[in-house]
mmCIF file of C-alpha atoms in Angstrom:
data_model
loop_
_atom_site.group_PDB
_atom_site.id
_atom_site.type_symbol
_atom_site.label_atom_id
_atom_site.label_comp_id
_atom_site.label_asym_id
_atom_site.label_seq_id
_atom_site.Cartn_x
_atom_site.Cartn_y
_atom_site.Cartn_z
ATOM 1 C CA MET A 1 0.000 0.000 0.000
ATOM 2 C CA PRO A 2 1.721 3.217 -1.064
ATOM 3 C CA ARG A 3 1.867 6.062 1.383
ATOM 4 C CA HIS A 4 1.777 9.513 -0.097
ATOM 5 C CA LYS A 5 2.958 11.417 2.932
ATOM 6 C CA THR A 6 6.403 11.340 4.403
ATOM 7 C CA PRO A 7 6.048 9.557 7.714
ATOM 8 C CA SER A 8 7.255 11.331 10.816
ATOM 9 C CA ALA A 9 10.825 10.619 11.825
ATOM 10 C CA ASP A 10 9.582 9.311 15.159
ATOM 11 C CA THR A 11 10.782 5.803 15.969
ATOM 12 C CA CYS A 12 7.705 5.209 18.140
ATOM 13 C CA PRO A 13 4.973 3.512 16.114
ATOM 14 C CA VAL A 14 2.280 4.969 18.412
ATOM 15 C CA ALA A 15 3.438 8.487 17.612
ATOM 16 C CA ARG A 16 3.583 7.764 13.888
ATOM 17 C CA SER A 17 0.073 6.350 13.924
ATOM 18 C CA LEU A 18 -1.178 9.406 15.769
ATOM 19 C CA ASP A 19 0.383 11.682 13.142
ATOM 20 C CA VAL A 20 -2.056 10.053 10.720
ATOM 21 C CA ILE A 21 -5.133 9.224 12.795
ATOM 22 C CA GLY A 22 -4.733 11.173 16.064
ATOM 23 C CA ASP A 23 -7.862 13.233 15.558
ATOM 24 C CA ARG A 24 -11.436 12.763 16.726
ATOM 25 C CA TRP A 25 -13.090 13.440 13.336
ATOM 26 C CA ILE A 26 -10.615 11.238 11.511
ATOM 27 C CA LEU A 27 -11.367 8.328 13.820
ATOM 28 C CA LEU A 28 -15.122 8.895 13.527
ATOM 29 C CA VAL A 29 -14.828 8.869 9.719
ATOM 30 C CA ILE A 30 -12.920 5.581 9.965
ATOM 31 C CA ARG A 31 -15.601 4.153 12.276
ATOM 32 C CA ASP A 32 -18.282 5.113 9.766
ATOM 33 C CA ALA A 33 -16.270 3.649 6.882
ATOM 34 C CA PHE A 34 -16.193 0.312 8.732
ATOM 35 C CA ASP A 35 -19.973 0.656 9.077
ATOM 36 C CA GLY A 36 -20.233 0.867 5.275
ATOM 37 C CA ILE A 37 -20.663 4.609 4.817
ATOM 38 C CA GLN A 38 -19.026 5.721 1.565
ATOM 39 C CA ARG A 39 -20.430 9.089 0.440
ATOM 40 C CA PHE A 40 -19.664 12.596 1.582
ATOM 41 C CA GLY A 41 -23.300 13.401 2.338
ATOM 42 C CA ASP A 42 -23.741 10.209 4.331
ATOM 43 C CA PHE A 43 -20.638 10.898 6.428
ATOM 44 C CA GLN A 44 -21.923 14.415 6.978
ATOM 45 C CA ARG A 45 -25.356 13.260 8.118
ATOM 46 C CA SER A 46 -23.870 10.603 10.376
ATOM 47 C CA LEU A 47 -21.336 12.904 12.019
ATOM 48 C CA GLY A 48 -23.065 16.288 11.953
ATOM 49 C CA VAL A 49 -19.727 17.790 10.985
ATOM 50 C CA ALA A 50 -19.089 20.980 9.012
ATOM 51 C CA ARG A 51 -18.424 20.407 5.295
ATOM 52 C CA ASN A 52 -14.975 21.990 5.362
ATOM 53 C CA ILE A 53 -13.850 19.840 8.282
ATOM 54 C CA LEU A 54 -15.171 16.682 6.641
ATOM 55 C CA SER A 55 -13.500 17.590 3.308
ATOM 56 C CA ASP A 56 -10.217 18.138 5.086
ATOM 57 C CA ARG A 57 -10.365 14.836 6.969
ATOM 58 C CA LEU A 58 -11.353 12.812 3.888
ATOM 59 C CA ARG A 59 -8.534 14.434 1.906
ATOM 60 C CA ARG A 60 -6.014 13.650 4.647
ATOM 61 C CA LEU A 61 -7.180 10.042 4.845
ATOM 62 C CA VAL A 62 -6.891 9.598 1.075
ATOM 63 C CA GLU A 63 -3.432 11.203 1.071
ATOM 64 C CA ALA A 64 -2.319 8.918 3.883
ATOM 65 C CA GLY A 65 -3.545 5.827 2.007
ATOM 66 C CA VAL A 66 -6.224 4.926 4.580
ATOM 67 C CA LEU A 67 -9.162 5.655 2.246
ATOM 68 C CA ARG A 68 -9.415 5.397 -1.515
ATOM 69 C CA ALA A 69 -11.710 7.669 -3.536
ATOM 70 C CA ARG A 70 -13.470 6.110 -6.504
ATOM 71 C CA PRO A 71 -16.385 6.989 -8.786
ATOM 72 C CA ALA A 72 -19.703 5.862 -7.325
ATOM 73 C CA SER A 73 -20.626 2.269 -8.171
ATOM 74 C CA ASP A 74 -24.081 3.372 -9.411
ATOM 75 C CA GLY A 75 -22.642 5.449 -12.258
ATOM 76 C CA SER A 76 -23.710 8.743 -10.685
ATOM 77 C CA ALA A 77 -21.425 11.747 -10.365
ATOM 78 C CA TYR A 78 -20.765 10.995 -6.686
ATOM 79 C CA GLN A 79 -17.477 9.823 -5.293
ATOM 80 C CA GLU A 80 -17.203 6.972 -2.846
ATOM 81 C CA TYR A 81 -14.614 6.632 -0.124
ATOM 82 C CA VAL A 82 -13.607 3.114 0.802
ATOM 83 C CA LEU A 83 -11.058 1.712 3.214
ATOM 84 C CA THR A 84 -7.835 0.452 1.654
ATOM 85 C CA ALA A 85 -6.045 -2.617 3.059
ATOM 86 C CA MET A 86 -4.114 -0.172 5.243
ATOM 87 C CA GLY A 87 -7.399 1.317 6.408
ATOM 88 C CA ARG A 88 -8.985 -2.058 7.124
ATOM 89 C CA GLY A 89 -5.923 -2.697 9.270
ATOM 90 C CA LEU A 90 -7.391 -0.175 11.715
ATOM 91 C CA PHE A 91 -10.087 -2.632 12.791
ATOM 92 C CA PRO A 92 -8.274 -3.487 16.070
ATOM 93 C CA VAL A 93 -7.945 0.247 16.843
ATOM 94 C CA VAL A 94 -11.683 0.816 16.407
ATOM 95 C CA VAL A 95 -12.528 -2.323 18.414
ATOM 96 C CA ALA A 96 -10.185 -1.263 21.234
ATOM 97 C CA LEU A 97 -11.786 2.202 21.370
ATOM 98 C CA ARG A 98 -15.252 0.620 21.386
ATOM 99 C CA GLN A 99 -14.465 -1.877 24.124
ATOM 100 C CA TRP A 100 -12.866 0.728 26.382
ATOM 101 C CA GLY A 101 -15.929 2.926 25.969
ATOM 102 C CA GLU A 102 -18.269 0.023 26.705
ATOM 103 C CA ARG A 103 -16.432 -0.792 29.927
ATOM 104 C CA HIS A 104 -15.785 2.672 31.269
ATOM 105 C CA LEU A 105 -18.162 5.233 29.767
ATOM 106 C CA PHE A 106 -21.588 3.647 30.150
ATOM 107 C CA GLU A 107 -23.573 3.201 33.314
ATOM 108 C CA ASN A 108 -24.835 -0.239 34.223
ATOM 109 C CA GLY A 109 -27.820 -1.031 32.036
ATOM 110 C CA GLU A 110 -27.268 1.956 29.762
ATOM 111 C CA ARG A 111 -27.783 0.852 26.178
ATOM 112 C CA HIS A 112 -25.115 1.071 23.518
ATOM 113 C CA SER A 113 -24.516 -0.303 20.051
ATOM 114 C CA LEU A 114 -22.933 -3.749 19.973
ATOM 115 C CA LEU A 115 -20.280 -5.299 17.728
ATOM 116 C CA VAL A 116 -21.380 -8.826 16.892
ATOM 117 C CA HIS A 117 -20.009 -11.722 14.879
ATOM 118 C CA LYS A 118 -22.311 -11.917 11.841
ATOM 119 C CA HIS A 119 -22.337 -15.684 11.812
ATOM 120 C CA SER A 120 -23.082 -16.396 15.479
ATOM 121 C CA ARG A 121 -24.755 -13.046 16.300
ATOM 122 C CA LYS A 122 -22.716 -13.112 19.518
ATOM 123 C CA PRO A 123 -20.855 -10.037 20.790
ATOM 124 C CA VAL A 124 -17.184 -9.910 19.855
ATOM 125 C CA PRO A 125 -15.297 -10.870 23.048
ATOM 126 C CA PHE A 126 -13.010 -8.442 24.831
ATOM 127 C CA MET A 127 -9.738 -8.062 22.927
ATOM 128 C CA ALA A 128 -6.525 -7.929 24.935
ATOM 129 C CA PRO A 129 -2.823 -8.098 24.137
ATOM 130 C CA ARG A 130 -1.576 -11.655 24.629
ATOM 131 C CA GLY A 131 1.821 -13.260 24.957
ATOM 132 C CA GLN A 132 3.312 -15.939 22.714
ATOM 133 C CA LYS A 133 1.425 -18.652 24.573
ATOM 134 C CA GLY A 134 -1.883 -16.890 24.477
ATOM 135 C CA MET A 135 -2.056 -15.536 28.033
ATOM 136 C CA VAL A 136 -3.466 -12.042 28.473
ATOM 137 C CA LEU A 137 -0.706 -9.488 29.117
ATOM 138 C CA SER A 138 -1.188 -6.473 31.351
ATOM 139 C CA ALA A 139 0.759 -3.316 30.649
ATOM 140 C CA GLU A 140 2.865 -4.051 33.733
ATOM 141 C CA GLN A 141 4.051 -7.316 32.209
ATOM 142 C CA THR A 142 5.408 -5.527 29.158
ATOM 143 C CA GLU A 143 7.918 -2.847 28.384
ATOM 144 C CA VAL A 144 8.952 -0.777 25.421
ATOM 145 C CA GLN A 145 12.455 -1.327 24.076
ATOM 146 C CA LYS A 146 13.493 2.009 22.665
ATOM 147 C CA VAL A 147 15.651 2.332 19.564
ATOM 148 C CA PRO A 148 19.157 3.033 20.937
ATOM 149 C CA MET B 1 -13.870 4.388 38.997
ATOM 150 C CA PRO B 2 -15.850 7.635 39.241
ATOM 151 C CA ARG B 3 -16.157 9.784 36.167
ATOM 152 C CA HIS B 4 -16.340 13.488 36.740
ATOM 153 C CA LYS B 5 -17.611 14.487 33.335
ATOM 154 C CA THR B 6 -21.033 13.786 31.954
ATOM 155 C CA PRO B 7 -20.523 11.301 29.142
ATOM 156 C CA SER B 8 -21.858 12.182 25.730
ATOM 157 C CA ALA B 9 -25.366 11.021 24.966
ATOM 158 C CA ASP B 10 -24.027 9.019 22.027
ATOM 159 C CA THR B 11 -24.972 5.341 22.129
ATOM 160 C CA CYS B 12 -21.841 4.454 20.143
ATOM 161 C CA PRO B 13 -19.015 3.488 22.504
ATOM 162 C CA VAL B 14 -16.417 4.511 19.886
ATOM 163 C CA ALA B 15 -17.818 8.036 19.814
ATOM 164 C CA ARG B 16 -17.941 8.244 23.586
ATOM 165 C CA SER B 17 -14.348 7.107 23.880
ATOM 166 C CA LEU B 18 -13.285 9.690 21.319
ATOM 167 C CA ASP B 19 -15.021 12.423 23.327
ATOM 168 C CA VAL B 20 -12.495 11.620 26.052
ATOM 169 C CA ILE B 21 -9.343 10.515 24.216
ATOM 170 C CA GLY B 22 -9.855 11.573 20.568
ATOM 171 C CA ASP B 23 -6.859 13.892 20.517
ATOM 172 C CA ARG B 24 -3.257 13.388 19.489
ATOM 173 C CA TRP B 25 -1.699 14.987 22.593
ATOM 174 C CA ILE B 26 -4.027 13.144 24.928
ATOM 175 C CA LEU B 27 -3.073 9.819 23.394
ATOM 176 C CA LEU B 28 0.634 10.687 23.514
ATOM 177 C CA VAL B 29 0.320 11.586 27.217
ATOM 178 C CA ILE B 30 -1.362 8.218 27.797
ATOM 179 C CA ARG B 31 1.423 6.449 25.889
ATOM 180 C CA ASP B 32 4.023 8.181 28.063
ATOM 181 C CA ALA B 33 2.083 7.337 31.231
ATOM 182 C CA PHE B 34 2.247 3.645 30.269
ATOM 183 C CA ASP B 35 5.999 4.148 29.818
ATOM 184 C CA GLY B 36 6.208 5.304 33.438
ATOM 185 C CA ILE B 37 6.381 9.060 32.944
ATOM 186 C CA GLN B 38 4.664 10.840 35.851
ATOM 187 C CA ARG B 39 5.804 14.454 36.089
ATOM 188 C CA PHE B 40 4.831 17.517 34.139
ATOM 189 C CA GLY B 41 8.427 18.344 33.160
ATOM 190 C CA ASP B 42 9.085 14.797 32.011
ATOM 191 C CA PHE B 43 5.951 14.745 29.839
ATOM 192 C CA GLN B 44 7.004 18.092 28.437
ATOM 193 C CA ARG B 45 10.515 16.908 27.580
ATOM 194 C CA SER B 46 9.213 13.694 26.060
ATOM 195 C CA LEU B 47 6.572 15.354 23.930
ATOM 196 C CA GLY B 48 8.066 18.749 23.127
ATOM 197 C CA VAL B 49 4.635 20.218 23.733
ATOM 198 C CA ALA B 50 3.756 23.755 24.882
ATOM 199 C CA ARG B 51 3.105 24.073 28.631
ATOM 200 C CA ASN B 52 -0.444 25.353 28.195
ATOM 201 C CA ILE B 53 -1.400 22.467 25.911
ATOM 202 C CA LEU B 54 0.116 19.903 28.251
ATOM 203 C CA SER B 55 -1.640 21.482 31.279
ATOM 204 C CA ASP B 56 -4.935 21.373 29.448
ATOM 205 C CA ARG B 57 -4.558 17.734 28.437
ATOM 206 C CA LEU B 58 -3.466 16.596 31.914
ATOM 207 C CA ARG B 59 -6.390 18.467 33.455
ATOM 208 C CA ARG B 60 -8.834 16.862 31.015
ATOM 209 C CA LEU B 61 -7.422 13.398 31.702
ATOM 210 C CA VAL B 62 -7.709 13.877 35.476
ATOM 211 C CA GLU B 63 -11.270 15.200 35.108
ATOM 212 C CA ALA B 64 -12.207 12.211 32.955
ATOM 213 C CA GLY B 65 -10.788 9.779 35.525
ATOM 214 C CA VAL B 66 -8.035 8.457 33.230
ATOM 215 C CA LEU B 67 -5.176 9.928 35.282
ATOM 216 C CA ARG B 68 -4.952 10.641 38.997
ATOM 217 C CA ALA B 69 -2.814 13.472 40.370
ATOM 218 C CA ARG B 70 -0.988 12.821 43.627
ATOM 219 C CA PRO B 71 1.846 14.418 45.593
ATOM 220 C CA ALA B 72 5.246 13.210 44.422
ATOM 221 C CA SER B 73 6.394 10.023 46.109
ATOM 222 C CA ASP B 74 9.756 11.625 47.009
ATOM 223 C CA GLY B 75 8.116 14.228 49.273
ATOM 224 C CA SER B 76 9.006 17.116 46.953
ATOM 225 C CA ALA B 77 6.521 19.766 45.891
ATOM 226 C CA TYR B 78 5.961 18.078 42.534
ATOM 227 C CA GLN B 79 2.768 16.382 41.484
ATOM 228 C CA GLU B 80 2.726 13.011 39.827
ATOM 229 C CA TYR B 81 0.174 11.832 37.302
ATOM 230 C CA VAL B 82 -0.589 8.131 37.277
ATOM 231 C CA LEU B 83 -3.012 6.014 35.306
ATOM 232 C CA THR B 84 -6.147 4.958 37.158
ATOM 233 C CA ALA B 85 -7.710 1.538 36.570
ATOM 234 C CA MET B 86 -9.790 3.223 33.864
ATOM 235 C CA GLY B 87 -6.594 4.601 32.337
ATOM 236 C CA ARG B 88 -4.790 1.262 32.460
ATOM 237 C CA GLY B 89 -7.783 -0.091 30.575
ATOM 238 C CA LEU B 90 -6.479 1.849 27.576
ATOM 239 C CA PHE B 91 -3.612 -0.618 27.098
ATOM 240 C CA PRO B 92 -5.330 -2.373 24.152
ATOM 241 C CA VAL B 93 -5.900 1.021 22.485
ATOM 242 C CA VAL B 94 -2.213 1.937 22.736
ATOM 243 C CA VAL B 95 -1.154 -1.533 21.567
ATOM 244 C CA ALA B 96 -3.530 -1.361 18.586
ATOM 245 C CA LEU B 97 -2.164 2.061 17.587
ATOM 246 C CA ARG B 98 1.406 0.757 17.942
ATOM 247 C CA GLN B 99 0.812 -2.370 15.889
ATOM 248 C CA TRP B 100 -0.958 -0.533 13.077
ATOM 249 C CA GLY B 101 1.957 1.900 12.904
ATOM 250 C CA GLU B 102 4.507 -0.914 12.886
ATOM 251 C CA ARG B 103 2.744 -2.634 9.996
ATOM 252 C CA HIS B 104 1.879 0.337 7.849
ATOM 253 C CA LEU B 105 4.061 3.339 8.644
ATOM 254 C CA PHE B 106 7.586 1.943 8.652
ATOM 255 C CA GLU B 107 9.622 0.874 5.680
ATOM 256 C CA ASN B 108 11.123 -2.607 5.636
ATOM 257 C CA GLY B 109 14.124 -2.643 7.930
ATOM 258 C CA GLU B 110 13.356 0.776 9.386
ATOM 259 C CA ARG B 111 13.922 0.634 13.148
ATOM 260 C CA HIS B 112 11.227 1.328 15.687
ATOM 261 C CA SER B 113 10.688 0.809 19.379
ATOM 262 C CA LEU B 114 9.345 -2.594 20.322
ATOM 263 C CA LEU B 115 6.774 -3.715 22.903
ATOM 264 C CA VAL B 116 8.121 -6.850 24.581
ATOM 265 C CA HIS B 117 6.921 -9.238 27.243
ATOM 266 C CA LYS B 118 9.220 -8.526 30.221
ATOM 267 C CA HIS B 119 9.485 -12.156 31.178
ATOM 268 C CA SER B 120 10.324 -13.697 27.799
ATOM 269 C CA ARG B 121 11.772 -10.550 26.149
ATOM 270 C CA LYS B 122 9.740 -11.552 23.075
ATOM 271 C CA PRO B 123 7.705 -9.032 21.101
ATOM 272 C CA VAL B 124 4.014 -8.909 21.997
ATOM 273 C CA PRO B 125 2.230 -10.752 19.152
ATOM 274 C CA PHE B 126 -0.207 -9.005 16.853
ATOM 275 C CA MET B 127 -3.497 -8.391 18.627
ATOM 276 C CA ALA B 128 -6.701 -8.974 16.678
ATOM 277 C CA PRO B 129 -10.390 -9.178 17.527
ATOM 278 C CA ARG B 130 -11.388 -12.832 17.941
ATOM 279 C CA GLY B 131 -14.669 -14.692 18.041
ATOM 280 C CA GLN B 132 -15.993 -16.840 20.891
ATOM 281 C CA LYS B 133 -13.928 -19.796 19.738
ATOM 282 C CA GLY B 134 -10.727 -17.823 19.375
ATOM 283 C CA MET B 135 -10.597 -17.395 15.588
ATOM 284 C CA VAL B 136 -9.436 -14.031 14.290
ATOM 285 C CA LEU B 137 -12.355 -11.906 13.066
ATOM 286 C CA SER B 138 -12.058 -9.509 10.158
ATOM 287 C CA ALA B 139 -14.226 -6.405 10.066
ATOM 288 C CA GLU B 140 -16.267 -8.016 7.272
ATOM 289 C CA GLN B 141 -17.229 -10.881 9.589
ATOM 290 C CA THR B 142 -18.723 -8.493 12.106
ATOM 291 C CA GLU B 143 -21.420 -5.888 12.213
ATOM 292 C CA VAL B 144 -22.619 -3.216 14.573
ATOM 293 C CA GLN B 145 -26.095 -3.652 16.041
ATOM 294 C CA LYS B 146 -27.371 -0.146 16.614
ATOM 295 C CA VAL B 147 -29.574 0.789 19.523
ATOM 296 C CA PRO B 148 -33.108 0.863 18.063
#
């Protein structure tokens, strides 16, 4: 997947990711793209965002290689924005944001949307970092080796 | 863990999470907190961020219940900022951001910091959403059930 922007010189992958997607509107656009939204007007209605902000975020996402713009599949004059392979790679990021919100930002019994496995209709289980043998790793059990 | 801010009325957990942490500086502060940084001056040196921006982000994180401010453990006049249980719950978010960056924002052979299991010194394996039986789920195999 080609990237069109020079990546930051940072050797921390978290920082480099945030240079591309460290923005609330950007992450909401990505969420909506995973939900199947493709057109400018549909993003706008879903997000209630100003046109100029949405234009800017879509442009940045296309430039970064996260979204691809293509002519609408129905032959109309519209453009569609779809996730590239690089963009679909953000699925764990969106799931992690969702699961943190579910656990910490809703009261008991408060209703929220649910991510389910299409086949079983069951909720997607909590996703956690795991070690080589499959055991869940807490942050305390890990450390970051910096580039010397 | 008490929250001090009224959560957004949004029934989408992704959107609610982004109301709290949908900001590049906020997420970089959280990354640094997982790395053990606790003091204002150390965050500032690590991030190269303006004092007023850093103050604002630390204040917002304390208000949201993600960080807790406490007197410095060495008895000095400094304050320390530490992750609460709610904040430590963001580990999967930081890991997901890291792993997306590693896969998509570095050239082959380009060096980056590495998250390792302290015990084995091995890199933390790629984290992916999984179904009830442990198989990796792609976004296409899932869907979001909205609140009616």
